[in-house]
Coordinates of C-alpha atoms in Angstrom, one line a residue:
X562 CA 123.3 65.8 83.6
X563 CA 119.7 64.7 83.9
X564 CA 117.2 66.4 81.4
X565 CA 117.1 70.3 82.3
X566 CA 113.6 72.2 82.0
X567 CA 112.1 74.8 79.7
X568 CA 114.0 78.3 80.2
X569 CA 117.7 76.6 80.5
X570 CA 119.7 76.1 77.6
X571 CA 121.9 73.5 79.4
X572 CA 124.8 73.7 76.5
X573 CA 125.1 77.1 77.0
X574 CA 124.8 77.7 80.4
X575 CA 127.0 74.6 81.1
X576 CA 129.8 75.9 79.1
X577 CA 129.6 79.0 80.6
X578 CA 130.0 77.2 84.4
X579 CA 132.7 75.6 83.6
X580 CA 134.6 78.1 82.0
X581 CA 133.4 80.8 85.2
X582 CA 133.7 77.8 87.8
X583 CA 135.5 75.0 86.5
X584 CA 132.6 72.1 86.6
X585 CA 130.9 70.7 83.8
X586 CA 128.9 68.1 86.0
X587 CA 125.3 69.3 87.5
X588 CA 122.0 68.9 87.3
X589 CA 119.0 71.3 87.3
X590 CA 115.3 72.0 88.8
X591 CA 112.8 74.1 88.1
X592 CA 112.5 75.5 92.0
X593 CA 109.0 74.9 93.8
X594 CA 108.3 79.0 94.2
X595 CA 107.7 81.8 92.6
X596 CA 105.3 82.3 89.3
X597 CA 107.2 85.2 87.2
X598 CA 110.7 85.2 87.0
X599 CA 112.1 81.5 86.7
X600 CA 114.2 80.7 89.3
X601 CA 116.4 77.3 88.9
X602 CA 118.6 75.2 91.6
X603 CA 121.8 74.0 90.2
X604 CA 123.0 71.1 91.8
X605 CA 126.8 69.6 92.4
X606 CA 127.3 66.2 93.5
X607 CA 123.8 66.2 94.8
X608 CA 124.0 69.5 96.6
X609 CA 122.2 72.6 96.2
X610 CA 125.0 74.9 95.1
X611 CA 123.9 78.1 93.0
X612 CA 120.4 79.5 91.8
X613 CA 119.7 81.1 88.3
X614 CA 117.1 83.2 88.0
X615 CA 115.9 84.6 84.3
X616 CA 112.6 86.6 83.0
X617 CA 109.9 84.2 82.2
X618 CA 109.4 82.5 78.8
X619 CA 108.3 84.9 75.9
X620 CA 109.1 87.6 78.3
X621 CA 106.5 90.8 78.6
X622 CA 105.5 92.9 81.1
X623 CA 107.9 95.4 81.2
X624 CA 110.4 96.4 84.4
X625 CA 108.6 93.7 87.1
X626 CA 111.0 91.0 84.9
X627 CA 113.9 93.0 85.0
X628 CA 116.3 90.6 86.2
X629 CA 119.5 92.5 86.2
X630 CA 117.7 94.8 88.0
X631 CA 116.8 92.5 91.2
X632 CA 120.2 91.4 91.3
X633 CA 121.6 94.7 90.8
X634 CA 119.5 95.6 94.3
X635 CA 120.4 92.1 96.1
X636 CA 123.9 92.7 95.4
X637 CA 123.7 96.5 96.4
X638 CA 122.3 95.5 99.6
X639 CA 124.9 93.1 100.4
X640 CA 126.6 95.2 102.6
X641 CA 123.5 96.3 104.4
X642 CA 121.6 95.0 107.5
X643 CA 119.2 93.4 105.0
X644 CA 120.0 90.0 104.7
X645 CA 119.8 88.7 100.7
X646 CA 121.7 85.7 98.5
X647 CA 125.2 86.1 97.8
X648 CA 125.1 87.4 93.8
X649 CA 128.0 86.1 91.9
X650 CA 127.7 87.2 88.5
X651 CA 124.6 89.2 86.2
X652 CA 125.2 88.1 82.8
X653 CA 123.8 89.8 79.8
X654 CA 125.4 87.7 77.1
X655 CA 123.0 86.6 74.3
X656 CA 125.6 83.8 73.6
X657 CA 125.1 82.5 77.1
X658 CA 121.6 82.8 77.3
X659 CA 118.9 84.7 75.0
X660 CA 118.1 86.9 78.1
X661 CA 119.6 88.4 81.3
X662 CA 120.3 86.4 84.0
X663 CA 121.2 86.6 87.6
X664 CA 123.9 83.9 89.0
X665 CA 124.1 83.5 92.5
X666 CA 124.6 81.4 95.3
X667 CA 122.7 79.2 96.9
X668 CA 120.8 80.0 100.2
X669 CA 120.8 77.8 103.0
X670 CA 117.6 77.5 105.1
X671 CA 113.8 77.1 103.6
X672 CA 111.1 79.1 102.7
X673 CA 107.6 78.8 104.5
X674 CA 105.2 77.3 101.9
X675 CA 103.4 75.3 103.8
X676 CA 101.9 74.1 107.6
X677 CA 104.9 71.7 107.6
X678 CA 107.6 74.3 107.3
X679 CA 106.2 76.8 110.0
X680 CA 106.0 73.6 112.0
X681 CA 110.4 73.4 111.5
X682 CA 110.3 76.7 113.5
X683 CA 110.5 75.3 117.3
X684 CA 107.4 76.3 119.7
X685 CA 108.1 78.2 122.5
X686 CA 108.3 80.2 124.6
X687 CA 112.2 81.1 123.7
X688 CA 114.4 83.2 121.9
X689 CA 113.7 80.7 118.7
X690 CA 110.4 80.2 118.4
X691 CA 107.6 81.3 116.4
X692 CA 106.9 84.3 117.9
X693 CA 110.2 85.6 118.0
X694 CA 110.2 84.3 114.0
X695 CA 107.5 86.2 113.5
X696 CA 108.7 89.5 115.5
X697 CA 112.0 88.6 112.8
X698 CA 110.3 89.2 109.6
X699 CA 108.9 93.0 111.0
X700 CA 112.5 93.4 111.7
X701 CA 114.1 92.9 108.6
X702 CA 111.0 94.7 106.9
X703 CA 112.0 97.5 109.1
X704 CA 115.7 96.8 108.0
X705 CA 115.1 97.4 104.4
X706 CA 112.8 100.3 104.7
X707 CA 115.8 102.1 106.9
X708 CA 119.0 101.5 103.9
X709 CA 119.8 104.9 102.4
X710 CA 119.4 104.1 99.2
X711 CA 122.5 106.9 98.5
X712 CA 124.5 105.2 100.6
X713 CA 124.1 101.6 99.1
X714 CA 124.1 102.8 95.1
X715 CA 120.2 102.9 94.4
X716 CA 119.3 107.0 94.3
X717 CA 118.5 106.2 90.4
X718 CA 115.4 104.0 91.6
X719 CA 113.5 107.1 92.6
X720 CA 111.0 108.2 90.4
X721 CA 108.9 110.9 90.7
X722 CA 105.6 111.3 92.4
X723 CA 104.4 108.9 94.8
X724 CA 104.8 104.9 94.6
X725 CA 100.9 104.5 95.0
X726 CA 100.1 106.6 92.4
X727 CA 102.7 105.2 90.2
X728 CA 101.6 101.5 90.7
X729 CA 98.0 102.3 90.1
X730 CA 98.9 103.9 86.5
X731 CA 101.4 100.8 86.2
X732 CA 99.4 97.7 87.1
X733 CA 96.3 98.8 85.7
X734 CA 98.6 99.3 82.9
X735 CA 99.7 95.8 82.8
X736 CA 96.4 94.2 83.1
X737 CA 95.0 96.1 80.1
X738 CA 98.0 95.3 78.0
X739 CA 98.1 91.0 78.8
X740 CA 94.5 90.2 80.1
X741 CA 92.6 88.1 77.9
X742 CA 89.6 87.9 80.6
X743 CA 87.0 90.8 81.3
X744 CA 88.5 92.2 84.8
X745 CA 85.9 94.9 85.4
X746 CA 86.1 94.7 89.6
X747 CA 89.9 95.6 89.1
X748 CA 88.8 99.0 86.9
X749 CA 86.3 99.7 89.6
X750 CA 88.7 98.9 92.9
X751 CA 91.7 100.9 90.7
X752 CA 89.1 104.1 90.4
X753 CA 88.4 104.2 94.5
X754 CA 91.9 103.7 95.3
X755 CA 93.3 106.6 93.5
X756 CA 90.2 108.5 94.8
X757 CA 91.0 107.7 98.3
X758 CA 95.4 107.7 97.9
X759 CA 96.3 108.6 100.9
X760 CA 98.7 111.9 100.7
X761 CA 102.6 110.6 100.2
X762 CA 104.0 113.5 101.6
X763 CA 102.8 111.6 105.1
X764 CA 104.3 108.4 104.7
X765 CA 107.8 107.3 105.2
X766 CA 110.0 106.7 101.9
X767 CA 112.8 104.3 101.5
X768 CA 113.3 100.9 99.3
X769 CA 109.9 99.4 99.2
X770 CA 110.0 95.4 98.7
X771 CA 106.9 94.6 96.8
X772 CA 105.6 91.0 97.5
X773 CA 107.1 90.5 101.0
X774 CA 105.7 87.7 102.8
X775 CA 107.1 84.4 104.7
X776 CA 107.6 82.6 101.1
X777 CA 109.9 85.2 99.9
X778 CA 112.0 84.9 102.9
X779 CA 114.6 81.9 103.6
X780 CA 114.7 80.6 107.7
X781 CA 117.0 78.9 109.0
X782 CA 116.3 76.1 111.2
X783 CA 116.0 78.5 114.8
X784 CA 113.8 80.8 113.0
X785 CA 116.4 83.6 111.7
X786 CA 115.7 85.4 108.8
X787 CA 118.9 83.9 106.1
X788 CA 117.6 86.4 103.1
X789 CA 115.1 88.1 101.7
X790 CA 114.5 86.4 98.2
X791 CA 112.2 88.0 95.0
X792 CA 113.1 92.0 94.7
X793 CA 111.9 92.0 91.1
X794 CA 108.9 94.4 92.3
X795 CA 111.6 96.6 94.5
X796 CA 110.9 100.1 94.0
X797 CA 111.5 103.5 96.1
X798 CA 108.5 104.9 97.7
X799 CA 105.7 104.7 100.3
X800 CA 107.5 101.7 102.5
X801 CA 104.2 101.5 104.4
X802 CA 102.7 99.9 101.4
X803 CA 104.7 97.0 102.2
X804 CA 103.0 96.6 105.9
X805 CA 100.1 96.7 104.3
X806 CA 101.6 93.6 102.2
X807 CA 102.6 91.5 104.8
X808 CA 99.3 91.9 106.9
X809 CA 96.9 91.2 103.8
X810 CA 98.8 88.5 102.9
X811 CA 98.0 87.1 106.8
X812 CA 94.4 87.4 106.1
X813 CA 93.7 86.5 102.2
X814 CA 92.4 82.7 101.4
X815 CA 94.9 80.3 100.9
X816 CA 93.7 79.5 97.1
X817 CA 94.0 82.7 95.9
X818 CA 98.1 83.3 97.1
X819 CA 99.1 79.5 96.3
X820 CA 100.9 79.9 100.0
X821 CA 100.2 78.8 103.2
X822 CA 100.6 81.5 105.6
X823 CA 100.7 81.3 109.6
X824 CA 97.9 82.2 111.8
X825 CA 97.6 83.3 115.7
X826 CA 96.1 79.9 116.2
X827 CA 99.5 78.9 114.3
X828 CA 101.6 80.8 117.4
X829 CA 101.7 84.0 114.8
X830 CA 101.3 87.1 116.7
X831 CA 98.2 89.1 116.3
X832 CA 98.2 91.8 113.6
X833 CA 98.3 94.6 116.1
X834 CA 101.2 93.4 117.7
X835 CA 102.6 92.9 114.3
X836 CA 102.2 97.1 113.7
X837 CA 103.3 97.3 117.1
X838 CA 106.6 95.7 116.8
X839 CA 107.4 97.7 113.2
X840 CA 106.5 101.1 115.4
X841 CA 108.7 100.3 117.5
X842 CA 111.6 99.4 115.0
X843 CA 111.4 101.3 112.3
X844 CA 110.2 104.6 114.3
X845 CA 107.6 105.1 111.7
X846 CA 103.9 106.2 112.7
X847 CA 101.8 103.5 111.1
X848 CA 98.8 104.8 109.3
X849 CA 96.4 103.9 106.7
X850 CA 97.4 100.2 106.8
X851 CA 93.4 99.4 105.6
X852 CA 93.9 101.2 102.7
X853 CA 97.4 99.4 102.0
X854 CA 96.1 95.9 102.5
X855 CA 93.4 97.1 100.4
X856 CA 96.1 98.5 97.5
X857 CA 97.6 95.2 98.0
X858 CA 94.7 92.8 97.8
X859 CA 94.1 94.7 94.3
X860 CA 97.5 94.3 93.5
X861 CA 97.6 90.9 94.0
X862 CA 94.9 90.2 92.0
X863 CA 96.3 92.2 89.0
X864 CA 99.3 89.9 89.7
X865 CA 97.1 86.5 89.5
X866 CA 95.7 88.2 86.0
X867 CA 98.9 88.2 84.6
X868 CA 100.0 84.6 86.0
X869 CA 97.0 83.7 84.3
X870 CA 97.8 85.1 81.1
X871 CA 101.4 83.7 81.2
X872 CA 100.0 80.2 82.0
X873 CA 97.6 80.1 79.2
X874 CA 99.9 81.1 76.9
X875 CA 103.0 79.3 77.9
X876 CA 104.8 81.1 79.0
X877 CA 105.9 79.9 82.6
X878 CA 108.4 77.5 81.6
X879 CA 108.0 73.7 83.6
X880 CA 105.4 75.1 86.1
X881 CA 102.8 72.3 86.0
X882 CA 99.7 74.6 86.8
X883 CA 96.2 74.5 85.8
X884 CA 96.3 78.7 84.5
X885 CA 92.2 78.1 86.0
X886 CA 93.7 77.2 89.2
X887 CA 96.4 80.0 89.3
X888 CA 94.5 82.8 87.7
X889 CA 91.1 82.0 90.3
X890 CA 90.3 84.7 92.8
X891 CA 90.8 87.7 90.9
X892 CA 87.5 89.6 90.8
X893 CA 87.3 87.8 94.5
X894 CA 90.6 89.8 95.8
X895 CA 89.3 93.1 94.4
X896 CA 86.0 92.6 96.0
X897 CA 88.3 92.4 99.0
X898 CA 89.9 95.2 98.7
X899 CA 87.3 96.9 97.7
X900 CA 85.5 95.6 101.2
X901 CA 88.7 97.0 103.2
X902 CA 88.1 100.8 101.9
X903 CA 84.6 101.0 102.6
X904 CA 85.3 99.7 106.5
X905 CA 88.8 102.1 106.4

């Protein structure tokens, strides 16, 4: 086994394998997405075979870390329409490793990160192409906000009041606890958004993803969607919020997501088309999708505080980022959000 990265306690872990599966012979990466949770690729004979993924490195931050928790929901919705990774195992054994972990395995297909990637999905027009790719990712949105959450095992994820409200109270939260900047713009977008909430009672409730977009979703080569990867910020609520995700995530600046996302010069439908098609699917009136993009823009940027935080403080493991870099943009995407309420 080559040298393993921060976060994996190769002895450990590697004892553990072999006794669960019988090989004591793999090596280990620290995987090229995701800035919370760490997420590694064990490798067998030079193939990607399973994926750990374990809270970050002097973990904080309460329930968005949880571990067993996303893998508890990934393996709940196995049976569903919603495609996810196959889990094999959450292990909360301090002698295997100081923290929970969740065991699973490994995806085929690739994440869109970059130009290059969208550029694997063929042109068309055809049934695999990038508008149908595209038209793919509303659909599975639309197939996690219709699993009845009794049916699959989840009711205990609802909490009361609405999931708006509750992030507001919960991110602010966050960002007060771990900032060590000034984040005034985030105080001032967090005071119009509550003032301006639209009433939950309106909006469709189901399992809400939390940071879906195309690099939280594996493709295979046609287009398909494989599975839908990174549920740690999976709660039960408004699933309109997660619309509201997907389009602000179309529309914010590259170097403040650290993702490349498509565009309608990219062969990416058009953001009306995009409501259009999740109408149609999901049979939920879309409303207020300004003031989601908004609530996520802010969100995203109490999400880059935190990075920030964790990356100055070392707390990311192996990630080989400038905590400048990753933590840029923040009083910029709540200027955003904040420029999305006024025109809503």
């Amino acid at each position: 086994m080559t040298q393993t990265p921060a976060g994996f306690d190769a002895q450990s872990i590697g004892r553990w394998i072999e006794q669960r599966f019988g090989i004591d012979d793999f090596d280990v990466e620290v995987m090229s997405i995701g800035r919370s949770n760490l997420t590694f690729t064990i490798t067998v004979d030079g193939s990607p075979r399973w994926v750990l993924r374990r809270p970050p490195l002097g973990h904080e931050g309460g329930s968005a870390h949880n571990v067993a928790r996303e893998g508890r929901i990934m393996a709940a919705l196995s049976d569903s329409a919603v495609p996810v990774p196959n889990v094999l195992e959450i292990v909360d054994d301090a002698e295997v490793l100081d923290v929970p972990f969740v065991f699973m395995d490994h995806c085929p297909g690739f994440a869109i990160n970059t130009a290059e990637d969208w550029a694997r999905i063929p042109d068309g027009p055809g049934p695999d192409d990038k508008r149908s790719c595209a038209f793919g990712m509303i659909d599975t949105l639309a197939a996690i906000h219709a699993v009845d959450i009794d049916e699959v095992g989840l009711a205990d994820l609802r909490r009361p009041g609405g999931l708006i409200e509750r992030q507001l109270r919960r991110w602010l939260g966050q960002v007060e606890q771990i900032a060590m900047r000034e984040t005034p713009m985030i105080h001032e977008v967090h005071d119009v958004l509550l003032k301006s909430m639209p009433d939950p009672a309106g909006s469709p409730v189901g399992i809400a993803h939390g940071d879906f977009k195309p690099n939280n979703l594996i493709f295979s080569d046609s287009g398909s969607v494989n599975a839908v990867v990174d549920w740690e910020l999976t709660a039960v609520g408004e699933v309109l919020t997660d619309l509201g995700y997907f389009i602000a995530m179309l529309t914010v600046p590259e170097e403040y997501t650290s993702i490349w996302v498509p565009t309608v010069e990219d062969g990416f439908p058009a953001t009306d088309e995009l409501i259009a098609r999740y109408q149609e699917v999901s049979g939920h009136e879309v409303h207020d999708v300004g003031y989601y993009s908004a609530f996520a823009m802010w969100k995203l940027a109490c999400i880059r505080e935190g990075v920030y935080t964790r990356l100055a403080t070392g707390k990311m493991g192996d990630l080989d980022l400038d905590p400048e870099v990753a933590g840029a943009g923040v009083e910029e995407l709540a200027q955003q959000a904040l420029t999305l309420l006024e025109q809503a």
